mmCIF file of C-alpha atoms in Angstrom:
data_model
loop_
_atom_site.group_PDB
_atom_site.id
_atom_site.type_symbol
_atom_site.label_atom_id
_atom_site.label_comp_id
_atom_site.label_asym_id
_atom_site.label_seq_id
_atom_site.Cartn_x
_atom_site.Cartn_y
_atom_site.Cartn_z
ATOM 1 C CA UNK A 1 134.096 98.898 93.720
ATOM 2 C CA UNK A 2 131.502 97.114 95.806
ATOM 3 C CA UNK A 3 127.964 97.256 95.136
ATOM 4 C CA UNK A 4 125.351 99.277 97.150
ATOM 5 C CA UNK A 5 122.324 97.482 97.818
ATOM 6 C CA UNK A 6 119.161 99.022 96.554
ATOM 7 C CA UNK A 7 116.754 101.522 98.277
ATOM 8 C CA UNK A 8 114.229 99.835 99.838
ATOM 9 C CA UNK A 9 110.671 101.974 99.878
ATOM 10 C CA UNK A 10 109.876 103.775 102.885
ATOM 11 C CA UNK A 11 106.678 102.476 104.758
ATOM 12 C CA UNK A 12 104.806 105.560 103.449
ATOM 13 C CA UNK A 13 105.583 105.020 100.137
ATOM 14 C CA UNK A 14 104.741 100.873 100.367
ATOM 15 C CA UNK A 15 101.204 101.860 102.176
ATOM 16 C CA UNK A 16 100.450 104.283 98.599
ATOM 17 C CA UNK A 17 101.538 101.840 96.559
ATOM 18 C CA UNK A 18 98.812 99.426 97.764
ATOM 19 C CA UNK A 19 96.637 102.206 98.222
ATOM 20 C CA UNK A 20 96.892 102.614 94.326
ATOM 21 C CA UNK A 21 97.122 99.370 93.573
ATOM 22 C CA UNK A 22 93.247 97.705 91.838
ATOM 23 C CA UNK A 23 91.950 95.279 94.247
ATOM 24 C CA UNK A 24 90.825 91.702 92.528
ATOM 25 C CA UNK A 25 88.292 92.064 89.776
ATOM 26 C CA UNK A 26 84.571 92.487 91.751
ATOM 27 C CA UNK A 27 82.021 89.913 91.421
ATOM 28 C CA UNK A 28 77.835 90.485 91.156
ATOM 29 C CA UNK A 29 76.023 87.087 90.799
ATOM 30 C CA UNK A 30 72.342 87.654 90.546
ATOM 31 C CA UNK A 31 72.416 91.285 93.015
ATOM 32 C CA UNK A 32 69.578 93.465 92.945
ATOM 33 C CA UNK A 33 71.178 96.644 93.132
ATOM 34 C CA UNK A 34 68.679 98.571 91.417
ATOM 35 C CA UNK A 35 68.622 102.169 91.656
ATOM 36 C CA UNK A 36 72.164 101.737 93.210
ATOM 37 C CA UNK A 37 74.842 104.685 93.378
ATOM 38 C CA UNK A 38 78.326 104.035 92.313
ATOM 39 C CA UNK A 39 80.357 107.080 92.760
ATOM 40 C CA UNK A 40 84.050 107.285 91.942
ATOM 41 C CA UNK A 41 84.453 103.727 91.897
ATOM 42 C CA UNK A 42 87.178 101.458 90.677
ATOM 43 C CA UNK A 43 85.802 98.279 89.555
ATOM 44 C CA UNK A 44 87.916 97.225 86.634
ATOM 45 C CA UNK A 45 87.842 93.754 85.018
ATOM 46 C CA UNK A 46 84.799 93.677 87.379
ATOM 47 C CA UNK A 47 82.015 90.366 86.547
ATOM 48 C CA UNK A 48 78.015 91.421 86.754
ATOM 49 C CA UNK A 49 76.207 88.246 85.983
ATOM 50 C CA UNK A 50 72.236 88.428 86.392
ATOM 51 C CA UNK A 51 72.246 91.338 87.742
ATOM 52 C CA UNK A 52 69.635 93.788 87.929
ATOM 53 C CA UNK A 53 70.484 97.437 87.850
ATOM 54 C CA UNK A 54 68.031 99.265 86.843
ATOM 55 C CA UNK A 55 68.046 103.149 87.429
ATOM 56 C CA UNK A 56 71.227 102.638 88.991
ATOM 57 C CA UNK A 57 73.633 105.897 89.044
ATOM 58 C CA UNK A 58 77.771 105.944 87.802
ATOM 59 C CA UNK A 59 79.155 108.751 88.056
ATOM 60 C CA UNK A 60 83.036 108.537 87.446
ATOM 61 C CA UNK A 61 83.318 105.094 87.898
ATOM 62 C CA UNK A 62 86.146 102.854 86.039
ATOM 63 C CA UNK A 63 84.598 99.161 84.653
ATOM 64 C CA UNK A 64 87.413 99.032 82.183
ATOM 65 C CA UNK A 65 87.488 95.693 81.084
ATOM 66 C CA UNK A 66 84.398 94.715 82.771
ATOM 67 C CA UNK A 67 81.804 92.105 81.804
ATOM 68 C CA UNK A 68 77.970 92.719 82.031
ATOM 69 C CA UNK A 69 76.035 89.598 81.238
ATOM 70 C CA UNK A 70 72.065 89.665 81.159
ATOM 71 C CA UNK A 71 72.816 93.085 83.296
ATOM 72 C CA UNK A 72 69.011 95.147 83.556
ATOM 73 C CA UNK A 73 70.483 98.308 82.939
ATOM 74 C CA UNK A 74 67.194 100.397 81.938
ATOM 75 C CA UNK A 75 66.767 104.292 82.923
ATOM 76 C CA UNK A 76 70.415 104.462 84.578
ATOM 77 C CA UNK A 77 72.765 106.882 84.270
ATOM 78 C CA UNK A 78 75.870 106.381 83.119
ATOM 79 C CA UNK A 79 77.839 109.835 83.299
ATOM 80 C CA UNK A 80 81.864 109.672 82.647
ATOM 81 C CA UNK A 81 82.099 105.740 83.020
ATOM 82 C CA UNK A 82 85.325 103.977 81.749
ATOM 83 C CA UNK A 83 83.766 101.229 79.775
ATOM 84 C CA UNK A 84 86.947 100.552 77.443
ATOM 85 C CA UNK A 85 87.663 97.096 76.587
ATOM 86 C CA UNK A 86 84.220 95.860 78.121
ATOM 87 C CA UNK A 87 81.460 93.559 77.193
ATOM 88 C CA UNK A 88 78.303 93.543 77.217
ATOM 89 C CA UNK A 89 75.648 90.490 76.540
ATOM 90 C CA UNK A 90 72.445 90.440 76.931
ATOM 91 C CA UNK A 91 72.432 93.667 78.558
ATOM 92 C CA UNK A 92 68.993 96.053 78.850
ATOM 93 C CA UNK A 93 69.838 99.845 78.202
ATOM 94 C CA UNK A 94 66.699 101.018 77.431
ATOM 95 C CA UNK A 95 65.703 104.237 78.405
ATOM 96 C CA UNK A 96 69.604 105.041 80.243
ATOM 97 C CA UNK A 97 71.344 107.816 79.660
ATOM 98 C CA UNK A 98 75.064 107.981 78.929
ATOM 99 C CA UNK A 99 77.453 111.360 79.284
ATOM 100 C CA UNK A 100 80.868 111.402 78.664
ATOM 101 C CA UNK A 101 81.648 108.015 78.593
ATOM 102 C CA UNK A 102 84.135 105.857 76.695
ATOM 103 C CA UNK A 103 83.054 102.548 75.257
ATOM 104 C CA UNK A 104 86.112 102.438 72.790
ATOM 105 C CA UNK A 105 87.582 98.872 72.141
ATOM 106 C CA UNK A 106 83.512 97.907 73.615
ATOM 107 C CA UNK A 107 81.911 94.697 72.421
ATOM 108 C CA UNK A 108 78.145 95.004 72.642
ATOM 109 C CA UNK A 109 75.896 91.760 71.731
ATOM 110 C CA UNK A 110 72.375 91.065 72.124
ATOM 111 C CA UNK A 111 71.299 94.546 73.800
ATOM 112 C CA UNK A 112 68.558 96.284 74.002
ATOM 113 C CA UNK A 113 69.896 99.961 74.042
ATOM 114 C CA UNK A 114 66.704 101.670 72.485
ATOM 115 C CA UNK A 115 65.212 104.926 73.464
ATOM 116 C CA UNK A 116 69.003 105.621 75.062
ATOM 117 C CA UNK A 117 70.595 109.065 74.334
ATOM 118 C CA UNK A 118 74.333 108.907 73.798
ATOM 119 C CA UNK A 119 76.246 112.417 74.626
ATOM 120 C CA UNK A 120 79.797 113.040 74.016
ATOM 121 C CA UNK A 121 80.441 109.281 74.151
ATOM 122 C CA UNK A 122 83.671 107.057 72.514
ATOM 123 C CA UNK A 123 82.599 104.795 70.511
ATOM 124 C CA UNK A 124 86.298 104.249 68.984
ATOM 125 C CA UNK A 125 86.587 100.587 67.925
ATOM 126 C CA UNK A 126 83.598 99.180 69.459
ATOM 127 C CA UNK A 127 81.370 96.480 67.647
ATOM 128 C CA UNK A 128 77.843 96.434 68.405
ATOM 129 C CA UNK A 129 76.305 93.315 66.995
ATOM 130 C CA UNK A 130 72.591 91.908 67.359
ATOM 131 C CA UNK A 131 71.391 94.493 69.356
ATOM 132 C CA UNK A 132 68.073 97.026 69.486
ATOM 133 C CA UNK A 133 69.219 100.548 68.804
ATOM 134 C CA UNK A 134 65.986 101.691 67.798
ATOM 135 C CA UNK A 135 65.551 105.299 68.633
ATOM 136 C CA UNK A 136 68.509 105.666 69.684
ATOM 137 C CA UNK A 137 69.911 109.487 69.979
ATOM 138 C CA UNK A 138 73.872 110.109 69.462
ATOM 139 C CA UNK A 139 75.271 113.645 69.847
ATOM 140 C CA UNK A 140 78.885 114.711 69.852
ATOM 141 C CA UNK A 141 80.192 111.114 70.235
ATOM 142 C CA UNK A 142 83.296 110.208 68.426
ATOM 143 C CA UNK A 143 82.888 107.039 66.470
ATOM 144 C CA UNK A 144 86.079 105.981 64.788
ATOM 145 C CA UNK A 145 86.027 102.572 63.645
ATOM 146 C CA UNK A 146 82.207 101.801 65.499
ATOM 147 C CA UNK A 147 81.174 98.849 63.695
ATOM 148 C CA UNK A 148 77.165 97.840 63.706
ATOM 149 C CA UNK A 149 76.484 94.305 62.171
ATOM 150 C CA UNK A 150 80.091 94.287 60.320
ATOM 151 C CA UNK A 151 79.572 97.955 59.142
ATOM 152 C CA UNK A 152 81.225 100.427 59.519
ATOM 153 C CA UNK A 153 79.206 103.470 60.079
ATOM 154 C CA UNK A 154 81.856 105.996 60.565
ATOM 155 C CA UNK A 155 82.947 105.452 56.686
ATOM 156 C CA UNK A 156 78.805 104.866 56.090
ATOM 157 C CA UNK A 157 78.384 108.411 57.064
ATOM 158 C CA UNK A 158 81.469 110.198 55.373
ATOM 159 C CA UNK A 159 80.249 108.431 52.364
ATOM 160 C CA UNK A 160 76.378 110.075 52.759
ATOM 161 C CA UNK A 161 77.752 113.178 53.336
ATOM 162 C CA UNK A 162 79.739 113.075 50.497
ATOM 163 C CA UNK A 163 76.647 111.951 48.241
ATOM 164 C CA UNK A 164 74.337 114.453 50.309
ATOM 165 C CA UNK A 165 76.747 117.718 49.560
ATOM 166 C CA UNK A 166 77.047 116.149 45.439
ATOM 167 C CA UNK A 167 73.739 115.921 44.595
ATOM 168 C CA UNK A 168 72.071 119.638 44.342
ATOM 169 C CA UNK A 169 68.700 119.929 46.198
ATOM 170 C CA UNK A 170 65.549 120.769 44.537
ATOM 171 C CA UNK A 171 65.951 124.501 46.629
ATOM 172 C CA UNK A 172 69.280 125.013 44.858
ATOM 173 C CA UNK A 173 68.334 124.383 41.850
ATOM 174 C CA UNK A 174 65.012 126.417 41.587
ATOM 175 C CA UNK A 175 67.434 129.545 42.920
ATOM 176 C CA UNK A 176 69.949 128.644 40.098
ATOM 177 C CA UNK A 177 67.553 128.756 37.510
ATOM 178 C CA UNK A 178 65.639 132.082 38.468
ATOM 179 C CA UNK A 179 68.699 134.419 37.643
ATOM 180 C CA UNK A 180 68.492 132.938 34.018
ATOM 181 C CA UNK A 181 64.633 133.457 33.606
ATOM 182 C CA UNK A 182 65.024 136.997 35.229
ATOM 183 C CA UNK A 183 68.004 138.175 32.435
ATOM 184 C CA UNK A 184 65.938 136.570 29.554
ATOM 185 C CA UNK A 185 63.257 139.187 30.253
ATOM 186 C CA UNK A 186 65.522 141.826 30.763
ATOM 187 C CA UNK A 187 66.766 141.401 27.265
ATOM 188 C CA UNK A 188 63.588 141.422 25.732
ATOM 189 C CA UNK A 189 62.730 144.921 24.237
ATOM 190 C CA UNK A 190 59.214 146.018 24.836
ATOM 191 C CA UNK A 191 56.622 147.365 21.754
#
């Protein structure tokens, strides 16, 4: 039985194949793109070197992969950003907000991240190392296997709570012992 030779794609479906298909990794070599807004953007693998981005807007943008080295990243927003598998050195957060974004598999080093508020954020694997996280606020983020300085803090914080929920507070234990003191008079007969 002879062969039949294979489908070849039809143009349309060759023209959404490239459509689909990521570009080559971006490139920002010492850009001021401050207060920049990158909406819905693909820019995987992408390279930021000295760049300066402060109070810059992404919203739904994909960096997965990307590298941000001595990036100015202070007051931006960051809301549902792909960040997994990225680095970041010597990157300035301070003061940015980030929403719904995934930094799992992230490797963070020498940043300065304080005053930033974290919300619903994936934090899954990443290693943060060397960095400022002073008042730092982190709500509703998932944090599986975040290592700070070699730490682990998701096993840091199951063990507080464990040693929090052990140890009875001062309040439980006054309310314990009034029931006793209360009965002990009862029992008393009166002259």
């Amino acid at each position: 039985m002879a062969k039949k030779p294979p489908i070849a794609p039809s143009r349309a479906d060759t023209a959404e194949d490239q459509v689909t298909r990521p570009a080559a990794p971006e490139r920002f070599h010492g850009a001021t793109l401050a207060g920049a807004d990158f909406d819905d953007v693909d820019l995987r693998g992408a390279r930021f070197h000295n760049v300066a981005l402060a109070g810059a807007d992404f919203d739904d943008v994909d960096l997965r992969g990307a590298r941000l080295h001595n990036a100015a990243l202070a007051e931006a927003e960051l809301d549902d950003v792909d960040l997994r598998g990225a680095r970041l050195h010597n990157a300035t957060l301070a003061g940015a907000s980030i929403d719904d974004t995934s930094l799992a598999g992230a490797r963070i080093d020498d940043a300065d991240a304080a005053s930033t508020r974290w919300s619903d954020v994936s934090l899954r694997g990443a290693r943060i190392e060397g960095s400022d996280l002073r008042d730092v606020e982190i709500v509703g983020c998932t944090i599986d296997g975040l290592t700070i300085d070699g730490v682990r803090v998701d096993r840091l914080l199951e063990e507080a709570k464990g040693r929090s929920s052990a140890r009875p507070t001062p309040e439980t234990t006054r309310k314990r012992a009034l029931p006793k003191k209360e009965k002990s008079r009862r029992a008393a007969p009166r002259k």
